[in-house]
Short mmCIF file of N, CA, C and O in Angstrom, two decimals:
data_model
loop_
_atom_site.label_atom_id
_atom_site.label_comp_id
_atom_site.label_asym_id
_atom_site.label_seq_id
_atom_site.Cartn_x
_atom_site.Cartn_y
_atom_site.Cartn_z
N LEU S 19 106.86 119.05 109.85
CA LEU S 19 106.80 118.20 111.04
C LEU S 19 106.77 116.73 110.65
O LEU S 19 106.27 116.38 109.59
N GLN S 20 107.29 115.92 111.51
CA GLN S 20 107.27 114.47 111.34
C GLN S 20 106.55 113.88 112.55
O GLN S 20 106.38 114.54 113.57
N LEU S 21 106.12 112.62 112.43
CA LEU S 21 105.42 111.97 113.54
C LEU S 21 106.24 112.00 114.82
O LEU S 21 105.70 112.17 115.91
N HIS S 22 107.57 111.88 114.70
CA HIS S 22 108.41 111.85 115.92
C HIS S 22 108.49 113.22 116.61
O HIS S 22 109.03 113.31 117.71
N HIS S 23 107.93 114.26 116.01
CA HIS S 23 107.92 115.56 116.67
C HIS S 23 106.78 115.69 117.69
O HIS S 23 106.70 116.69 118.42
N SER S 24 105.90 114.70 117.75
CA SER S 24 104.86 114.71 118.78
C SER S 24 105.52 114.68 120.15
O SER S 24 106.57 114.05 120.33
N GLY S 25 104.92 115.38 121.11
CA GLY S 25 105.49 115.36 122.45
C GLY S 25 105.05 116.56 123.25
O GLY S 25 104.17 117.32 122.86
N ARG S 26 105.70 116.75 124.39
CA ARG S 26 105.38 117.86 125.29
C ARG S 26 106.53 118.85 125.22
O ARG S 26 107.69 118.48 125.32
N TYR S 27 106.18 120.11 125.06
CA TYR S 27 107.18 121.16 124.91
C TYR S 27 106.94 122.28 125.92
O TYR S 27 105.82 122.51 126.34
N ARG S 28 108.02 122.98 126.26
CA ARG S 28 107.95 124.18 127.08
C ARG S 28 109.11 125.07 126.67
O ARG S 28 110.08 124.62 126.07
N CYS S 29 109.01 126.33 127.01
CA CYS S 29 110.14 127.23 126.76
C CYS S 29 110.63 127.79 128.08
O CYS S 29 109.93 127.76 129.09
N ARG S 30 111.86 128.30 128.03
CA ARG S 30 112.47 128.87 129.22
C ARG S 30 113.07 130.22 128.80
O ARG S 30 113.63 130.34 127.72
N GLY S 31 112.94 131.21 129.64
CA GLY S 31 113.48 132.52 129.31
C GLY S 31 113.93 133.29 130.53
O GLY S 31 113.58 132.97 131.66
N SER S 32 114.72 134.31 130.26
CA SER S 32 115.26 135.16 131.31
C SER S 32 115.53 136.54 130.74
O SER S 32 115.85 136.68 129.56
N LEU S 33 115.43 137.54 131.57
CA LEU S 33 115.75 138.91 131.16
C LEU S 33 117.20 139.26 131.45
O LEU S 33 117.68 140.32 131.07
N SER S 34 117.89 138.36 132.12
CA SER S 34 119.30 138.63 132.43
C SER S 34 120.09 137.34 132.25
O SER S 34 119.53 136.27 132.03
N ALA S 35 121.40 137.43 132.39
CA ALA S 35 122.26 136.25 132.26
C ALA S 35 122.27 135.42 133.54
O ALA S 35 122.86 134.34 133.57
N ASP S 36 121.62 135.90 134.58
CA ASP S 36 121.59 135.21 135.86
C ASP S 36 120.75 133.94 135.74
O ASP S 36 119.56 134.00 135.49
N VAL S 37 121.36 132.78 135.93
CA VAL S 37 120.67 131.48 135.80
C VAL S 37 119.51 131.39 136.78
O VAL S 37 118.51 130.73 136.52
N LEU S 38 119.60 132.05 137.92
CA LEU S 38 118.54 131.98 138.91
C LEU S 38 117.29 132.73 138.47
O LEU S 38 116.23 132.58 139.07
N GLN S 39 117.38 133.55 137.44
CA GLN S 39 116.24 134.34 136.97
C GLN S 39 115.44 133.63 135.87
O GLN S 39 114.47 134.18 135.38
N TRP S 40 115.85 132.42 135.48
CA TRP S 40 115.14 131.70 134.42
C TRP S 40 113.73 131.35 134.87
O TRP S 40 113.50 130.97 136.01
N ARG S 41 112.79 131.46 133.96
CA ARG S 41 111.40 131.06 134.20
C ARG S 41 110.98 130.11 133.09
O ARG S 41 111.39 130.28 131.94
N GLU S 42 110.13 129.13 133.44
CA GLU S 42 109.66 128.17 132.45
C GLU S 42 108.17 128.33 132.22
O GLU S 42 107.42 128.64 133.15
N SER S 43 107.76 128.08 130.99
CA SER S 43 106.33 128.13 130.64
C SER S 43 105.65 126.83 131.08
O SER S 43 106.30 125.86 131.46
N ASP S 44 104.35 126.83 130.98
CA ASP S 44 103.61 125.58 131.16
C ASP S 44 103.92 124.67 129.97
O ASP S 44 104.36 125.12 128.90
N LEU S 45 103.67 123.38 130.15
CA LEU S 45 103.88 122.42 129.07
C LEU S 45 102.74 122.52 128.06
O LEU S 45 101.58 122.77 128.43
N VAL S 46 103.06 122.33 126.80
CA VAL S 46 102.05 122.25 125.75
C VAL S 46 102.27 120.90 125.05
O VAL S 46 103.41 120.49 124.82
N THR S 47 101.19 120.20 124.75
CA THR S 47 101.28 118.91 124.07
C THR S 47 101.04 119.12 122.58
O THR S 47 100.05 119.73 122.19
N VAL S 48 101.95 118.60 121.78
CA VAL S 48 101.85 118.67 120.32
C VAL S 48 101.67 117.24 119.81
O VAL S 48 102.45 116.35 120.16
N THR S 49 100.64 117.04 118.99
CA THR S 49 100.39 115.73 118.40
C THR S 49 100.37 115.89 116.89
O THR S 49 99.56 116.65 116.35
N VAL S 50 101.28 115.20 116.22
CA VAL S 50 101.37 115.25 114.76
C VAL S 50 100.63 114.04 114.21
O VAL S 50 100.89 112.91 114.61
N HIS S 51 99.69 114.28 113.28
CA HIS S 51 98.89 113.21 112.67
C HIS S 51 99.29 113.03 111.20
O HIS S 51 99.71 113.98 110.55
N ARG S 52 99.11 111.84 110.72
CA ARG S 52 99.26 111.59 109.29
C ARG S 52 98.01 112.09 108.57
O ARG S 52 96.91 112.03 109.11
N ILE S 53 98.20 112.55 107.34
CA ILE S 53 97.07 112.88 106.48
C ILE S 53 96.95 111.72 105.50
O ILE S 53 97.92 111.36 104.84
N PRO S 54 95.76 111.11 105.39
CA PRO S 54 95.62 109.96 104.48
C PRO S 54 95.89 110.37 103.04
O PRO S 54 95.67 111.51 102.65
N LEU S 55 96.38 109.41 102.27
CA LEU S 55 96.62 109.66 100.86
C LEU S 55 95.32 109.96 100.14
O LEU S 55 94.33 109.26 100.31
N LEU S 56 95.33 110.99 99.33
CA LEU S 56 94.16 111.39 98.56
C LEU S 56 94.58 111.72 97.14
O LEU S 56 95.68 112.20 96.90
N GLY S 57 93.69 111.50 96.22
CA GLY S 57 93.90 111.94 94.84
C GLY S 57 95.01 111.21 94.11
O GLY S 57 95.87 111.84 93.51
N VAL S 58 95.00 109.88 94.14
CA VAL S 58 95.98 109.12 93.36
C VAL S 58 95.54 109.17 91.89
O VAL S 58 94.41 108.87 91.57
N SER S 59 96.46 109.57 91.02
CA SER S 59 96.12 109.67 89.59
C SER S 59 97.23 109.07 88.74
O SER S 59 98.39 109.01 89.13
N VAL S 60 96.83 108.62 87.55
CA VAL S 60 97.74 108.01 86.59
C VAL S 60 97.60 108.75 85.27
O VAL S 60 96.49 109.12 84.87
N TRP S 61 98.73 108.97 84.58
CA TRP S 61 98.66 109.51 83.23
C TRP S 61 99.74 108.84 82.39
O TRP S 61 100.68 108.25 82.91
N ALA S 62 99.57 108.93 81.08
CA ALA S 62 100.46 108.25 80.15
C ALA S 62 101.14 109.23 79.22
O ALA S 62 100.61 110.30 78.91
N GLN S 63 102.33 108.83 78.77
CA GLN S 63 103.05 109.56 77.74
C GLN S 63 103.42 108.55 76.66
O GLN S 63 104.16 107.63 76.96
N PRO S 64 102.87 108.61 75.47
CA PRO S 64 102.04 109.67 74.94
C PRO S 64 100.66 109.70 75.60
O PRO S 64 100.18 108.69 76.11
N PRO S 65 100.03 110.91 75.56
CA PRO S 65 98.72 111.09 76.20
C PRO S 65 97.70 110.05 75.70
O PRO S 65 97.66 109.72 74.53
N GLY S 66 96.92 109.56 76.64
CA GLY S 66 95.89 108.58 76.32
C GLY S 66 96.42 107.17 76.20
O GLY S 66 95.66 106.23 76.04
N GLY S 67 97.73 106.99 76.27
CA GLY S 67 98.31 105.66 76.20
C GLY S 67 98.19 105.01 74.84
O GLY S 67 98.30 103.79 74.72
N GLN S 68 97.97 105.80 73.79
CA GLN S 68 97.85 105.27 72.43
C GLN S 68 99.24 105.20 71.82
O GLN S 68 99.84 106.22 71.51
N VAL S 69 99.77 103.98 71.66
CA VAL S 69 101.12 103.79 71.12
C VAL S 69 101.10 102.73 70.03
O VAL S 69 100.25 101.85 70.01
N ALA S 70 102.05 102.82 69.13
CA ALA S 70 102.22 101.83 68.07
C ALA S 70 103.15 100.73 68.56
O ALA S 70 103.95 100.94 69.48
N LEU S 71 103.06 99.56 67.95
CA LEU S 71 103.95 98.45 68.29
C LEU S 71 105.40 98.92 68.23
O LEU S 71 105.80 99.63 67.30
N GLY S 72 106.17 98.57 69.24
CA GLY S 72 107.58 98.91 69.29
C GLY S 72 107.88 100.27 69.90
O GLY S 72 109.03 100.58 70.19
N ASP S 73 106.85 101.11 70.07
CA ASP S 73 107.06 102.44 70.66
C ASP S 73 107.26 102.33 72.17
O ASP S 73 107.02 101.30 72.79
N ARG S 74 107.66 103.44 72.76
CA ARG S 74 107.89 103.55 74.21
C ARG S 74 106.65 104.14 74.87
O ARG S 74 106.05 105.09 74.36
N LEU S 75 106.28 103.60 76.03
CA LEU S 75 105.15 104.11 76.82
C LEU S 75 105.65 104.35 78.23
O LEU S 75 106.30 103.49 78.82
N VAL S 76 105.35 105.52 78.78
CA VAL S 76 105.69 105.83 80.16
C VAL S 76 104.40 106.16 80.91
O VAL S 76 103.65 107.05 80.50
N LEU S 77 104.14 105.42 81.97
CA LEU S 77 102.99 105.68 82.85
C LEU S 77 103.52 106.34 84.11
O LEU S 77 104.56 105.94 84.65
N SER S 78 102.80 107.35 84.58
CA SER S 78 103.21 108.08 85.79
C SER S 78 102.09 108.06 86.81
O SER S 78 100.91 108.14 86.46
N CYS S 79 102.47 107.99 88.07
CA CYS S 79 101.52 107.96 89.17
C CYS S 79 101.85 109.10 90.13
O CYS S 79 103.02 109.38 90.39
N ALA S 80 100.82 109.77 90.62
CA ALA S 80 101.02 110.88 91.56
C ALA S 80 99.96 110.84 92.65
O ALA S 80 98.86 110.33 92.44
N VAL S 81 100.31 111.38 93.80
CA VAL S 81 99.41 111.49 94.94
C VAL S 81 99.23 112.98 95.23
O VAL S 81 100.22 113.69 95.41
N ALA S 82 97.98 113.45 95.25
CA ALA S 82 97.71 114.88 95.43
C ALA S 82 97.97 115.34 96.86
O ALA S 82 98.44 116.45 97.07
N ALA S 83 97.67 114.50 97.85
CA ALA S 83 97.84 114.91 99.24
C ALA S 83 98.13 113.69 100.10
O ALA S 83 97.79 112.57 99.73
N GLY S 84 98.74 113.94 101.24
CA GLY S 84 99.01 112.87 102.18
C GLY S 84 100.40 113.03 102.76
O GLY S 84 101.26 113.67 102.18
N THR S 85 100.60 112.44 103.93
CA THR S 85 101.89 112.55 104.59
C THR S 85 102.47 111.17 104.81
O THR S 85 101.77 110.17 104.76
N GLY S 86 103.74 111.15 105.09
CA GLY S 86 104.43 109.90 105.33
C GLY S 86 105.19 109.45 104.10
O GLY S 86 105.06 110.03 103.03
N PRO S 87 105.98 108.41 104.27
CA PRO S 87 106.76 107.91 103.13
C PRO S 87 105.81 107.34 102.07
O PRO S 87 104.79 106.74 102.40
N ARG S 88 106.16 107.56 100.82
CA ARG S 88 105.33 107.08 99.71
C ARG S 88 106.08 106.00 98.95
O ARG S 88 107.27 106.10 98.74
N SER S 89 105.34 105.00 98.56
CA SER S 89 105.89 103.97 97.68
C SER S 89 104.83 103.67 96.64
O SER S 89 103.64 103.85 96.88
N PHE S 90 105.28 103.25 95.48
CA PHE S 90 104.37 102.99 94.37
C PHE S 90 104.59 101.57 93.86
O PHE S 90 105.72 101.10 93.80
N SER S 91 103.51 100.92 93.47
CA SER S 91 103.56 99.61 92.80
C SER S 91 102.62 99.68 91.61
O SER S 91 101.54 100.27 91.69
N TRP S 92 103.03 99.05 90.51
CA TRP S 92 102.26 99.06 89.27
C TRP S 92 101.68 97.68 88.98
O TRP S 92 102.35 96.67 89.16
N TYR S 93 100.40 97.68 88.51
CA TYR S 93 99.70 96.44 88.20
C TYR S 93 98.98 96.58 86.86
O TYR S 93 98.59 97.68 86.47
N ARG S 94 98.79 95.45 86.20
CA ARG S 94 98.03 95.41 84.95
C ARG S 94 96.83 94.52 85.17
O ARG S 94 96.95 93.42 85.71
N GLU S 95 95.66 95.03 84.74
CA GLU S 95 94.39 94.31 84.90
C GLU S 95 94.21 93.93 86.37
O GLU S 95 94.44 94.75 87.23
N SER S 96 93.84 92.70 86.65
CA SER S 96 93.59 92.29 88.04
C SER S 96 94.76 91.49 88.63
O SER S 96 94.61 90.85 89.66
N SER S 97 95.91 91.53 87.99
CA SER S 97 97.08 90.80 88.48
C SER S 97 97.50 91.32 89.84
O SER S 97 97.44 92.51 90.12
N GLU S 98 97.93 90.41 90.70
CA GLU S 98 98.43 90.79 92.02
C GLU S 98 99.95 90.87 92.05
O GLU S 98 100.54 91.23 93.05
N LYS S 99 100.59 90.53 90.93
CA LYS S 99 102.05 90.60 90.85
C LYS S 99 102.44 91.97 90.30
O LYS S 99 102.05 92.34 89.20
N PRO S 100 103.20 92.75 91.07
CA PRO S 100 103.57 94.10 90.59
C PRO S 100 104.49 94.03 89.37
O PRO S 100 105.36 93.18 89.27
N LEU S 101 104.26 94.98 88.45
CA LEU S 101 105.10 95.11 87.26
C LEU S 101 106.34 95.94 87.54
O LEU S 101 107.31 95.89 86.80
N GLY S 102 106.28 96.75 88.58
CA GLY S 102 107.39 97.62 88.92
C GLY S 102 107.05 98.46 90.12
O GLY S 102 105.92 98.42 90.63
N THR S 103 108.04 99.21 90.59
CA THR S 103 107.84 100.12 91.72
C THR S 103 108.36 101.49 91.32
O THR S 103 109.11 101.62 90.36
N GLY S 104 107.96 102.47 92.05
CA GLY S 104 108.37 103.84 91.74
C GLY S 104 107.25 104.61 91.06
O GLY S 104 106.26 104.02 90.62
N PRO S 105 107.38 105.90 90.95
CA PRO S 105 106.29 106.72 90.40
C PRO S 105 106.11 106.59 88.89
O PRO S 105 105.12 107.05 88.35
N HIS S 106 107.05 105.92 88.19
CA HIS S 106 106.94 105.76 86.74
C HIS S 106 107.12 104.30 86.35
O HIS S 106 107.93 103.58 86.95
N LEU S 107 106.36 103.88 85.35
CA LEU S 107 106.52 102.56 84.75
C LEU S 107 106.80 102.79 83.28
O LEU S 107 106.01 103.43 82.58
N GLU S 108 107.94 102.29 82.81
CA GLU S 108 108.33 102.51 81.42
C GLU S 108 108.35 101.19 80.67
O GLU S 108 108.99 100.24 81.09
N LEU S 109 107.61 101.17 79.56
CA LEU S 109 107.64 100.02 78.65
C LEU S 109 108.43 100.47 77.43
O LEU S 109 107.96 101.32 76.66
N GLN S 110 109.63 99.95 77.26
CA GLN S 110 110.53 100.41 76.20
C GLN S 110 110.01 100.10 74.80
O GLN S 110 110.09 100.93 73.91
N HIS S 111 109.54 98.88 74.58
CA HIS S 111 109.07 98.45 73.27
C HIS S 111 107.72 97.76 73.43
O HIS S 111 107.66 96.57 73.73
N VAL S 112 106.65 98.51 73.25
CA VAL S 112 105.30 98.00 73.47
C VAL S 112 104.99 96.88 72.49
O VAL S 112 105.28 96.98 71.30
N GLU S 113 104.38 95.82 73.02
CA GLU S 113 103.95 94.68 72.22
C GLU S 113 102.45 94.51 72.34
O GLU S 113 101.81 95.14 73.19
N ASP S 114 101.86 93.63 71.51
CA ASP S 114 100.42 93.39 71.53
C ASP S 114 99.91 93.04 72.92
O ASP S 114 98.88 93.54 73.37
N ASP S 115 100.64 92.17 73.63
CA ASP S 115 100.17 91.72 74.94
C ASP S 115 100.36 92.74 76.05
O ASP S 115 100.03 92.49 77.20
N ASP S 116 100.86 93.95 75.74
CA ASP S 116 100.97 95.03 76.73
C ASP S 116 99.67 95.84 76.83
O ASP S 116 99.53 96.66 77.73
N SER S 117 98.73 95.63 75.91
CA SER S 117 97.46 96.35 75.96
C SER S 117 96.71 95.96 77.22
O SER S 117 96.80 94.82 77.69
N GLY S 118 95.99 96.90 77.80
CA GLY S 118 95.19 96.60 78.98
C GLY S 118 95.07 97.80 79.90
O GLY S 118 95.49 98.91 79.56
N HIS S 119 94.48 97.56 81.05
CA HIS S 119 94.27 98.60 82.06
C HIS S 119 95.36 98.48 83.11
O HIS S 119 95.55 97.42 83.71
N TYR S 120 96.06 99.59 83.34
CA TYR S 120 97.13 99.65 84.33
C TYR S 120 96.70 100.53 85.49
O TYR S 120 95.96 101.50 85.31
N HIS S 121 97.17 100.21 86.67
CA HIS S 121 96.92 101.07 87.83
C HIS S 121 98.10 101.01 88.79
O HIS S 121 98.90 100.08 88.75
N CYS S 122 98.21 102.09 89.58
CA CYS S 122 99.30 102.16 90.57
C CYS S 122 98.71 102.27 91.94
O CYS S 122 97.55 102.59 92.11
#
């Protein structure tokens, strides 16, 4: 279901092909709610984020539950400028100044 599926529904039926025999049900109201995002987690490849200078590091972000469109932004330390978007952040050649705490 999507949010736009909220609304009032009814069904119509007949035991014969005669249009005059159609009967309609009472209306039922359906309300679709969003589920808040829960369980955001980050992991690194290689595990633990321990890499040597020049090696490749891939960080991944996942959401355990929630509805609606998802978007991801990556940050290092307390910076407000995103390093990237998407569920993965890849550092091709790690340098000294890449050390730190990352979050999505």
